[in-house]
Tab-separated table of C-alpha atoms and ligand atoms in Angstrom:
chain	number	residue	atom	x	y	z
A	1157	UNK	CA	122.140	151.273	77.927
A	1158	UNK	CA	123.732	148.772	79.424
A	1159	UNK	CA	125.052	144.846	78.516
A	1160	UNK	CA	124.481	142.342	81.850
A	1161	UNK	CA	127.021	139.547	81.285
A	1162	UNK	CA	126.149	136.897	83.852
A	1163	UNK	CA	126.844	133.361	85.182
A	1164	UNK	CA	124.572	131.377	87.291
A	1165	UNK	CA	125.375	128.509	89.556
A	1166	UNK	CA	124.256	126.090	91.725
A	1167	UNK	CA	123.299	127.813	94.949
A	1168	UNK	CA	124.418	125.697	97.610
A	1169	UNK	CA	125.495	125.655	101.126
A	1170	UNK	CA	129.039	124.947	100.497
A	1171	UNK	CA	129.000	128.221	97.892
A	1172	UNK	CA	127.242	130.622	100.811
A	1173	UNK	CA	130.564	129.039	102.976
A	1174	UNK	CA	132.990	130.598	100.279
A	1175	UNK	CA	131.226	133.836	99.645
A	1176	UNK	CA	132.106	135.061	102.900
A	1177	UNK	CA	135.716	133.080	103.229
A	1178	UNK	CA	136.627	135.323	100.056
A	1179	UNK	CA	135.333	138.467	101.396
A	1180	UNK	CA	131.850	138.782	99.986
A	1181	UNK	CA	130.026	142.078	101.547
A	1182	UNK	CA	126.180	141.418	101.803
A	1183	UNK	CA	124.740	144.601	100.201
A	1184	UNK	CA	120.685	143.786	100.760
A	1185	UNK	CA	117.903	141.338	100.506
A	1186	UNK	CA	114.922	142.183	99.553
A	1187	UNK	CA	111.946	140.354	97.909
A	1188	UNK	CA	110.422	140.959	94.339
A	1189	UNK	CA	107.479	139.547	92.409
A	1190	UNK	CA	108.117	139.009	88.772
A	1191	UNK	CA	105.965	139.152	85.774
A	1192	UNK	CA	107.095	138.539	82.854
A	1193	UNK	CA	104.878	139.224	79.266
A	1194	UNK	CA	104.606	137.526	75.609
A	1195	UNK	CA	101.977	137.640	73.112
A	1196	UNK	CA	100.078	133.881	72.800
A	1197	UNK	CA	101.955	132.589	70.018
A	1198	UNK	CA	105.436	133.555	72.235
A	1199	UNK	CA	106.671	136.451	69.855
A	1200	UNK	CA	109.212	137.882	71.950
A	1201	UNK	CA	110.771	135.317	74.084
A	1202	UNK	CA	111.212	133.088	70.318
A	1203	UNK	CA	113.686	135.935	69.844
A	1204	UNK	CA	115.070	135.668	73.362
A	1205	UNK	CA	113.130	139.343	74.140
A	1206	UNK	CA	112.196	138.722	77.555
A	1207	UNK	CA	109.963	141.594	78.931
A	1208	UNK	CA	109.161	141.541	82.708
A	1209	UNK	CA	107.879	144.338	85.243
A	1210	UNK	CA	109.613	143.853	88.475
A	1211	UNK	CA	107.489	145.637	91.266
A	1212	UNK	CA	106.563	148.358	88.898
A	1213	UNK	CA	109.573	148.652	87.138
A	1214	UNK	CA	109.931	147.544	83.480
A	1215	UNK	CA	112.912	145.821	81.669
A	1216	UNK	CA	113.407	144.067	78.445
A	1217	UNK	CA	116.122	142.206	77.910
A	1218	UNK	CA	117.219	142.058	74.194
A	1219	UNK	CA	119.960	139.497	73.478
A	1220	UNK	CA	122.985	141.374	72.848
A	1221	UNK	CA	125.115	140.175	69.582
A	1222	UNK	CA	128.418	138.737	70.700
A	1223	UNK	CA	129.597	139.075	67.363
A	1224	UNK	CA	131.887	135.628	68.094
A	1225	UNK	CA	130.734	131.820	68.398
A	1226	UNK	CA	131.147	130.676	71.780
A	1227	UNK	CA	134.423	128.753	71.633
A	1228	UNK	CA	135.531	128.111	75.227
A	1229	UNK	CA	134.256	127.625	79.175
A	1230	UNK	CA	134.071	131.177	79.932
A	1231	UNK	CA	131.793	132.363	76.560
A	1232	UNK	CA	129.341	128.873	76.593
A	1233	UNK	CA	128.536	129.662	80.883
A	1234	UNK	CA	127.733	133.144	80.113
A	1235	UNK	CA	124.489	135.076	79.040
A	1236	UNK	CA	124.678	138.188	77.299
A	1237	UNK	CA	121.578	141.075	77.628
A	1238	UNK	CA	120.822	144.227	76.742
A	1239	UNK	CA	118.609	145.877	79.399
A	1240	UNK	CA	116.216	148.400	78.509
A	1241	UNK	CA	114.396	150.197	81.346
A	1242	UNK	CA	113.311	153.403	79.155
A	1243	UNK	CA	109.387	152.928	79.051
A	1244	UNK	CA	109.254	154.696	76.103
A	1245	UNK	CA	112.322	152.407	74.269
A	1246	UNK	CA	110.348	149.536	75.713
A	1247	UNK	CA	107.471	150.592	73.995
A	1248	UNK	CA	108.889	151.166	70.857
A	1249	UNK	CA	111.079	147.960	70.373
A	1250	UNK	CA	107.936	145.447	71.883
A	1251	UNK	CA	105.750	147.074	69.100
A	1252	UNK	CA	108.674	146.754	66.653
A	1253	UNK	CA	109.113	143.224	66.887
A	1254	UNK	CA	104.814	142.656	67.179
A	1255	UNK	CA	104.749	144.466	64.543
A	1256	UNK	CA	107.178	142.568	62.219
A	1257	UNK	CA	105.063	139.261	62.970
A	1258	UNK	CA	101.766	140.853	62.187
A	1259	UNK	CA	100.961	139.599	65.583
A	1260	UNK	CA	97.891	141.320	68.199
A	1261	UNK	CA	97.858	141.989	71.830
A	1262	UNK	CA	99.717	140.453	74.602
A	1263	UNK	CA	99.226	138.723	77.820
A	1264	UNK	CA	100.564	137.909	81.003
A	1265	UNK	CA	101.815	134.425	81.115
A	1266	UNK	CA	104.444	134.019	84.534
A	1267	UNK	CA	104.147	135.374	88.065
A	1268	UNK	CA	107.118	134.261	90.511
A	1269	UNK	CA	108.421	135.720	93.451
A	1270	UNK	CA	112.100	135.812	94.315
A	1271	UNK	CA	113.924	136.316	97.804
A	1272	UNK	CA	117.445	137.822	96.969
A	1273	UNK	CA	120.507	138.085	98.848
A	1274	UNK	CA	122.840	140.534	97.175
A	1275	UNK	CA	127.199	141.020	97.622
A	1276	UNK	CA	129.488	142.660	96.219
A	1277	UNK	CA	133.363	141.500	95.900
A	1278	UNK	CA	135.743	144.155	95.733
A	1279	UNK	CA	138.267	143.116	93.391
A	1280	UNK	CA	141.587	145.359	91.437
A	1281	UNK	CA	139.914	144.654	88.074
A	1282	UNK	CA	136.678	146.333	89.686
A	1283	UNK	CA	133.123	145.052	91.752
A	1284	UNK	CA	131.655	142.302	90.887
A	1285	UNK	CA	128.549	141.527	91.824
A	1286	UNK	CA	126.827	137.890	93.388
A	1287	UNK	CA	123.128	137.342	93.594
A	1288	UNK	CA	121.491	134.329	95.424
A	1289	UNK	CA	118.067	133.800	94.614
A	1290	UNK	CA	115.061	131.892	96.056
A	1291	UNK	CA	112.088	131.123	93.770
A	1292	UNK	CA	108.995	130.842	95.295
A	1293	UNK	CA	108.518	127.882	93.602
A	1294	UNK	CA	111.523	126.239	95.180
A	1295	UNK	CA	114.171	126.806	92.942
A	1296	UNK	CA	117.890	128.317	94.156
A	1297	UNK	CA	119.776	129.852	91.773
A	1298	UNK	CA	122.955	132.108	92.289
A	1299	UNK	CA	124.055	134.816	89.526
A	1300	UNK	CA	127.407	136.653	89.033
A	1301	UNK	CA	127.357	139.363	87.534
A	1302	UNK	CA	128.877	142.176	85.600
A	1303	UNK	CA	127.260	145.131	83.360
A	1304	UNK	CA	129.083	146.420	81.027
A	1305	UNK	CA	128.151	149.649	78.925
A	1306	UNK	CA	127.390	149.260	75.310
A	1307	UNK	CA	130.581	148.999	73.511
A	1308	UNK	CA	132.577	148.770	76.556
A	1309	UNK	CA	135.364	145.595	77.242
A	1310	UNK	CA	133.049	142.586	77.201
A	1311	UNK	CA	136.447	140.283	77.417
A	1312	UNK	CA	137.442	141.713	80.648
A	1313	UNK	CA	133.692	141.456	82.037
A	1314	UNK	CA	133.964	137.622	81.158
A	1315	UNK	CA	137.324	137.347	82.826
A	1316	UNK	CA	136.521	139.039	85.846
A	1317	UNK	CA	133.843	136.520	86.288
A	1318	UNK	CA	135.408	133.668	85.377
A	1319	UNK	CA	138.106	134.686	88.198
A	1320	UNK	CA	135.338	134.947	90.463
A	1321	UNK	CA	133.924	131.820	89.710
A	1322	UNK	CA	137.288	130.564	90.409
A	1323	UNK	CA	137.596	131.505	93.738
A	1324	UNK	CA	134.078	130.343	94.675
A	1325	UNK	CA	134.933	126.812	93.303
A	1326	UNK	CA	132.872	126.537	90.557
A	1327	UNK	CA	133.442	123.876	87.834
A	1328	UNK	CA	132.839	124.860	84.432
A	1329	UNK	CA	130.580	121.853	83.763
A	1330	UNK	CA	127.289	123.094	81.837
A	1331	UNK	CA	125.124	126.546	82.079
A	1332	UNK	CA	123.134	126.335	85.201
A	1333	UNK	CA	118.984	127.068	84.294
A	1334	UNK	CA	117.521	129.915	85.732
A	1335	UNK	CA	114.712	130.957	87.738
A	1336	UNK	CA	112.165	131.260	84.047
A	1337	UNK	CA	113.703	128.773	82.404
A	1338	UNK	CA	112.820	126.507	85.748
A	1339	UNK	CA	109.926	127.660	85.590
A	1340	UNK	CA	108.444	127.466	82.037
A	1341	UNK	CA	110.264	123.655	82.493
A	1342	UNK	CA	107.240	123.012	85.283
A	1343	UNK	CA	104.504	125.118	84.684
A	1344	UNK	CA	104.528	126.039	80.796
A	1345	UNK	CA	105.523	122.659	79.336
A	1346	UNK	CA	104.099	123.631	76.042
A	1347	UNK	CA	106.294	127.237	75.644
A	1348	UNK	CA	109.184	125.523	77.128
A	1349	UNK	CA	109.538	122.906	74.064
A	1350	UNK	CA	108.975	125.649	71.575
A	1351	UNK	CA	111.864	127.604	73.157
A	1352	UNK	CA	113.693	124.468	73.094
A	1353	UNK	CA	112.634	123.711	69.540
A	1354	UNK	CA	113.801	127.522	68.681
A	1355	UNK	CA	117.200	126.914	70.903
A	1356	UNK	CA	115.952	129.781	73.080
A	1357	UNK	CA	116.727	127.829	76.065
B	397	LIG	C1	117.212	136.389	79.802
B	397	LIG	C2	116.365	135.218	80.108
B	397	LIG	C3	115.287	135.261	80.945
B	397	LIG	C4	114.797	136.411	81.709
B	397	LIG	C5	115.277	136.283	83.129
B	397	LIG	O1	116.619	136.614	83.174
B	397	LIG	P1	117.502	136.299	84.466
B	397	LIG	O2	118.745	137.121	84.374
B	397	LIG	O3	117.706	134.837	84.591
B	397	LIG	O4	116.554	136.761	85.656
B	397	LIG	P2	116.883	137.503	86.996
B	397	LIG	O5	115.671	137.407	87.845
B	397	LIG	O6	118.138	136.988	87.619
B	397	LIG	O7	117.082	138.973	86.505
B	397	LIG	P3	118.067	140.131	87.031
B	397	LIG	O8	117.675	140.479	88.409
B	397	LIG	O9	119.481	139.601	86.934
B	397	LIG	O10	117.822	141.276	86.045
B	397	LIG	S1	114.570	133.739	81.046
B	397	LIG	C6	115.660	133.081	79.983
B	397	LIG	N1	116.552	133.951	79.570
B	397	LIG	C7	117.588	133.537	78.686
B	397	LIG	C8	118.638	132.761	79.464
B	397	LIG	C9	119.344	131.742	78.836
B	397	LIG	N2	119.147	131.435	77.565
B	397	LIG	N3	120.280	131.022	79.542
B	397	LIG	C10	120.527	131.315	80.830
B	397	LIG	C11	121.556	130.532	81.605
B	397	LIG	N4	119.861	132.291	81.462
B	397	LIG	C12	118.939	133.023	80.786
């Protein structure tokens, strides 16, 4: 299993300039349609479980305990997930948690397609990956990103973003929203304040 650490930014022309002045390689675009699952009351994503199949493809991601308070730029700009992509593990931990709340069922509550744009930056410390994203919904979002394996140097996966967040001229203002949170913001007004409520989001 794996830990994604990530930091999103503001996709913006002047970003897409910089990508390729510091040597970004475009590795793919492709498109994917997102759905992403909660019981009605919101069970899992009032834990921050967020449980989405991508094209097929299933994935919870389980926040990942940092074990520290965030107490600087680098730790407050970047998210922390466990991915799980086991069916079976999926399975298991989605019927753990429903099962802890005495809750029934579940539905579908999000549908969003994204059009990606992937590169990779070859760097000493190792690849780092950057992800720019268009919603369909007409929201830009870019992601850099590192996975780490469980247990592995989560320090040096924040640095080695933080470098490359450097050299792409990022300030270290606030945490950029993503592409659900965006979403829920428009379209789900009523589960976006309860994850607010719940400091989800
Ligand atoms: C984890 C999470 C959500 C699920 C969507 O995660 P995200 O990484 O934004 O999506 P995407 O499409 O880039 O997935 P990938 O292709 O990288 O697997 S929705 C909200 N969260 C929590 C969250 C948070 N609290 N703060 C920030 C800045 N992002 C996400």
């Amino acid at each position: 299993m794996t830990v994604e650490v990530e930091r999103k930014f503001v996709c913006d022309a002047e970003v897409m300039g910089k990508l390729q002045d510091i040597g970004a390689k475009c590795i793919g675009q492709r498109q994917f349609r997102d759905q992403y699952f909660d019981s009605p009351d919101f069970i899992l994503t009032l834990k921050d479980f967020w449980l989405r199949c991508r094209e097929g493809l299933w994935e919870l991601k389980c926040p990942a305990v940092s074990g520290t308070t965030p107490d600087n730029d680098t730790e407050t700009l970047c998210t922390r997930y466990r991915e799980i992509t086991s069916f079976p593990l999926i399975q298991s931990e989605v019927g753990r948690i429903i099962k802890e709340h005495t809750a029934e069922g579940s539905e579908s509550n999000s549908s969003q397609k994204t059009e990606r744009c992937s590169y990779m930056l070859e760097r000493e410390t190792g690849a780092v990956r950057v992800d720019l994203d268009q919603a369909d919904f007409g929201y830009c979002v870019g992601e850099i990103e590192v996975l780490v394996p469980e247990g592995g140097d989560m320090n040096a996966a924040l640095q080695r973003i933080t470098s490359i967040a450097e050299e792409l001229g990022l300030s270290c203002e606030k945490k950029v929203k993503g592409k659900m949170d965006v979403y829920l913001q428009r379209y789900r007004p009523e589960h976006y304040a309860k994850l607010l409520s719940a400091h989800i989001l």
